Structure formats: structure tokens, C-alpha cells
Amino acid sequence: MEWLGLRFGELSNGSALLLECSHNGFLVLLAYLIACAGSFATLDMADRLRHTEVPRARTRWRWTGAGCLAVGVWAMHFISMLAFEAPVDLHYDLVITVASLVIALAAGCLAVDCMGRPTISWLQFLCTGVGMGLAIALMHYVGMSAIRSHAAMYYDPALFSLSIGVSIAASLATLGIIRHFRSGNGAMQHVLKLSASLLMGAGFVSTHFTGMNAMNMAMHPGHMFAPVTTNNGQQLALTIAAVTLMILAGSVSAAIADKKLQGKEHDLQRVNALLSQLDQARASLQHAAHYDALTNLINRRGFNQIFADKLLEQQASGGKLAIMFLDIDHFKRINDSLGHAAGDELLTVIASHITHAVRHPDDVVARFGGDEFCVLLALEQQQDAEHLARRIMQRMTAPISIAGRRMVMTTSIGISIYPDDGTTSEELLKNADLALYQSKDSGRNSIHFFSPSLRTRATLELQLEEELRHALREGSGLELFYQPIFDLRSGTVAKLEALIRWQHPQHGWLAPDRFLGVAEANGLITELDSWVLRRACRDLARLSLAGHPSLKMAVNCSASTLGRDALPGEIADALAKAGLKPERLELEVTENALMSNIASTAGLLNQIRELGVSLSIDDFGTGYSSLAYLKRLPLDTLKIDRSFIQDIPASPQDMEIVQAIIIMAHSLRLQVVTEGVETLAQYEFLQSHGCDYLQGYLLSRPVPLSQLGPVLDRLRQRQDPAVGRVGER
Ligand code: C2E
Ligand code: CA
Ligand code: CA
């Protein structure tokens, strides 16, 4: 070890003079503080390293950490050397001193390599600790060998070994502290960090002073004691301390700044994550707000937004748009008879039919709620809208199986065109709606384009509604006409059907088809029906007094009236007020009204039937009623719809149907009325096939009460109806 200037062993007696050496207390303290500052800075760098993922930044913090430890330990060592006071001149070899700094850097690198690894085995930890300890010891003894003086240095082997041991122990402790030191922001964490730094500093200083303790300086007798030149060691020590502290402070400041920056980055990331979460939440809200959950089509709100955009587009480009309203015919009936689940299933199938019929991806299909759909399409050619409407109707013809039943649905369609029929979305939607009503009015399953005459019709209807309301309130203008129902077996008029008329102040006599739709659409129909009921009972009572005590009265009952629980009570009341027996009243209920209120009607019909009032199913053959269902209802009479009679005898098919209905009705113990009988041929055909009652212009048109007497008289006197045609209204 001579090459390192290390000489071991006892000084031979008398051959050399042992020098009395000491340390400057102030500089020792300074050295310790520098060691602590270096440790503190190193812990700070380790903390940064742990919180940085970016590889380049990690390398930077690793080198800064290695530098802080190296500078701290080396400066501690050097200042401690300057604290050493001996009665001889001491100088330092610069090259060797710098070499010792390089060795300190190697020790720092080992420490930082250890702190940079995510995991480390005990063996690796031990090896690094030992390597680092040896490097620090080496730095110390290389630093010692930089001393140039007339005295010789001898080392005590035991203390020398101990200094290496202390160095290794201090290094292991340092590594342990670095690896397990957790950063944080609390005050406790700062205290811990400071304590760890003090402990690490103490470890390094112990290494140094154990090494110093191992050293003895001796003068050979031949050497003269040169006077000790003024030592500027203290100044140098302070300079080195200041430079070191500056380096360490710079590193720590950089670490603090980085930490703050990272904190801000984290905040920013958190804010960004929060914003994107908010965005997602907003998007799903938007979806819920703009889409229909059942069919996943756009809903009315979503449609309005898109419609506004499309209108702007077309305004700019001068193109055309078609707005198509679709309403599924008799959907309510399905919903009421098969339940809402089946109704929903049906709607999804229909939605997919409509979507598949649409060809252009930019065209919009929306569900407006219930069974109302709307399609928006850009028109390339005028006929595009009609073609699409026909495609939709074509797809609808495919039977749909739901709830164990196969059914064929139809749809009514109304179309308005931008810019021909309006320029605002409200106007276009309203006009498409008017066109849709036109389709429904004309027997459904049809397509209608908007035309300005519809608009005037709509305004007229609004006015009509007002006037009807007024007429009902005042009891003015409304009138009942009566049409005889002839009993084929007895050859007498057995019943009358009450049919409403309205003498309108401007339009004259209006038939019910002119105003019943308005009444139905505005909820006036129940009021109208109860007015008819009361008036018909009153008139029947008058007829009884006028010599027709056994005539029965048939009164029509609309679907909405049939859905009201108060109906049996109102009927009983009207009968009581007129002083009539319930057996003299018959209620005519259409097939469609029965089917659309299927759940509630059965109970109501039973109550009405229990009063003693008879029930008749009107317009039979036009609806969907199933025989099984009819069998369960407390019905008395079945009225075959006029449409089956009008082509008799020309249509053999209709004749077969009518025969079949009569047989079927009789097997269900129902009496059969045939309405709309206009010719003798029809009369004879029906009589020969066992029909029970006849009603039609052949016998009499509906007439007001005032004209009924003569009609009844004529029909009673001349029992041959063919001779008794009366040409009244
Ligand atoms: P409905 O119950 O089927 O009434 C029979 C309709 O056929 C009546 O038309 C009657 O005038 C007409 N008619 C009778 N015999 C003949 C014929 O031989 N040939 C032709 N072409 N027609 C004939 P109206 O009075 O116009 O009534 C139409 C519908 O209005 C009725 O059909 C009924 O559903 C409804 N309605 C009439 N009055 C009332 C009422 O007071 N309340 C309710 N809710 N509905 C009514
Ligand atoms: Ca009727
Ligand atoms: Ca009828």
C-alpha cells in the first residue's frame, strides 16, 4: 500500500518524533454540516427520481443525485482535512485531490444506481453498499495521500480497518435510508428527512475521523522543524463550503421547482381527466335527451336540432327537403289487446322497417313518441319522397309475429316539402301533420302530400270545433233523426236508430261524418253521446205516448264514451228521467270501439247488460274482432256493415260472406241486422238467408221526429216494404 502513501505499523522508539496534531473545531462542524447538506440534497434527488417516469428526466435526477452525494462527501472530507492542524507545513497535491473527487463521484453513482432500481435483491444491496463504502474509504485515503509535508504518516492497522468498516456501515445505512425514504408534504416528513440527513452526515464524518484517528504523523530526527507558515486553510474551507452549498442549494431548488411543476402537471392531468369525465357524462346525457330508448332512433328533441341544421344547409344550397310523418294504423288496438310489451316489440320491428327503407345515410328517421315516426330526407328528385313512402308501405306488408300472433300493419303517411310548403320547421311539421290527417281521414294506409287546401280545411275545423262546443252548450242546432229497423219475421218496425244531425248556421244540415271527427279529436264526443242518449230517451217516451209503446231505440256509442266508468250510471239516469224500461234501449258499439278498449269494456258492457239494456255490435266485418272474443261479450245483436250489402247481388263473394256471418251470428245466439239495404234484390236475398232485421233507404231514410209518425204509419199499413219507399232525407 506504499503507493497510496499508506504505511502501517508502530513507530520505532527514538527513531522518530511523534507529532502532536489536532483539529479545528469550527471546521469540523462545518464539514459535518456540509455532509448533512449533501445527504439532504441526495434524498431530495431520490425523491424526484421516484416521482418521474420520463426516462430523460430520470437520468438527469440520477446524475444530479450522484453529484450531490459526491460533492457533499468530498467537500466534507476536504474541509475536515483543512481542519487538521499539525506542527508542520501541510500542502495538497491538486491532481490527487481532484482524483479523490472523481472517486467520490463513483461512490455517488453506486448510491444512485441503487436508488434508481425499482427492485433490488439483498445481495445486490449488500454489494452496492460495500462498493460504496470502499469507494468512500478510497476517496478518503487518496485524499490523505495528497498531503505533502516533511512528516511521515503511519496508520494503525486496526483503526484503518475500522474506518473501512464504518464507511461500509455508513454507506449501507445511507442506501437503506435513500431506498426506503418516502416523500411527502407533511411537516413530519420534513423532520424525518432532516433527521435522516443528520444521520447520514454523521456516518460520513465518522468514516473520516476514524481514518484520521488511524493516522499518526512523525518527524525523523534528521529533519528540521520548519516554522509553520500562516495557514489559509480556514479561508479555503469556507470557500469550498460556500461553493458546495451553492451547488447543493441549486440542485435542491431545481428539485423543488420540478416538484411544483410536476404537481401542477398532475393538477392539470386531474383537471383534464375530470373534464373528459364530464364530457362523457354530458355525451350520455345528450344521448338520453336526444334518442328514443326503445328504438334507439332520434327523438323529437334530437330531430328538431337536426332539422334546424338541415334547413340552414338547404337554404344555403337551394335544395329541397321532404318531411314525412308516419302514423301506424290502429296501433292502439294492438297495445290494448296484446299489452304494452307486445306493442313495444312491434314498434321496434316497425322502426327497423322504416330505417331499412331509407336509402341515403344522411336521411333522418326519428320516433316522436307513441306510434308516430318522422323521416327527413333531402330530395334529389321530386318523386324521391313518394318512392320512399311506398318502400316503407311495401315493407310494412310483411307479416310480423308478435305474442304468438301474425299481423300485418299499415301506416298512414303525410308529407310536406321544403321550401314549397313552408320555410320554418314549425310550419313544415304542421303541414306534414295536416297531410297525415288527410291520409287517416281517407281510410288510412295511404300517402298524402300537403296542399294549401288542407290548411284552409284545418282552420275550418278549428272553427267547427268552436261552433260545436257552442251548440252542445246551448243545445241549439243539434237534432236527432230516426231510421226504422224492420223486423223481417213480424213484418213490423221493431226499432229506430238515432242518428245525429247538425243544422249549422252557415253550412246548413251537416251529416255526422262532417263533425264527429272534430268532436272525437277534441273530447267533445262524450258530451255529444250523452246529449244523444238523453234526447233519444225523451223522444222514445213521446213516441210511446203517440201509440208506439213497444218500439226500441238504438243509440250509437263512440269508443271514448265506452271507456268511461260513468256510462252505466248515465244510461240508468237517462232511462229513469224519461220513464222508460231498460229493455227498450239498445246500445250500438262498433267493433273498433270494442277492441280498442278491450280491457275495460267487458266489465262495463256487463254492467250495462245487467241494467236490462241490450247491446249491438255495429259495423261488423270492418274490424278485427275474433269470434272467441265475441263469444265472451254479453251481446244481443250483430249489425252487418253496409259495405257487404252494397254490391249484392252483383258480388257473389259478398253474398257468401253475408250468409256466413248470418250463420255464425245465429250460432252465437246473436240476432242479425243488415244496414244499408237499398234494393228489393238485397231485401229478398237477406230475407231468404234468415236475416232478422233490415235497415236502409229501401224502407226509410233517417227522418226527424216530426216526420217519423207518417213513416211508421206507412210501414205499418203496407207490410210490403218495397212499396213503402219514402224519399226523405
Ligand atoms: P252507422 O251507425 O253505421 O249508421 C248508419 C249510417 O248509414 C247512417 O249514416 C245512415 O244514414 C246511413 N244509412 C242508413 N241506411 C242507408 C242506406 O240504405 N244507404 C246508405 N248509403 N246509407 C244508409 P249517418 O247518419 O251519416 O251516420 C254515420 C255514422 O255516424 C253512423 O254510422 C255512426 O257511426 C255515426 N253516428 C251517427 N249518429 C251518431 C250519434 O248520435 N253518436 C255517435 N257516437 N255516432 C253517431
Ligand atoms: Ca249505428
Ligand atoms: Ca253501422
Short mmCIF file of C-alpha atoms and ligand atoms in Angstrom, two decimals, residues 497 556 588 618-620 639-642 675, ligand 3:
data_model
loop_
_atom_site.label_atom_id
_atom_site.label_comp_id
_atom_site.label_asym_id
_atom_site.label_seq_id
_atom_site.Cartn_x
_atom_site.Cartn_y
_atom_site.Cartn_z
CA GLU A 497 -131.72 4.07 -34.80
CA ASN A 556 -124.69 4.84 -31.11
CA GLU A 588 -124.67 0.24 -30.72
CA ASP A 618 -122.10 -2.18 -35.15
CA ASP A 619 -120.24 -2.14 -38.50
CA PHE A 620 -119.49 -5.83 -38.14
CA LYS A 639 -125.11 -5.36 -37.44
CA ILE A 640 -123.52 -6.38 -40.75
CA ASP A 641 -121.71 -3.41 -42.22
CA ARG A 642 -123.22 -1.66 -45.22
CA GLU A 675 -127.91 -1.99 -42.64
CA CA B 3 -123.19 0.75 -38.93
#
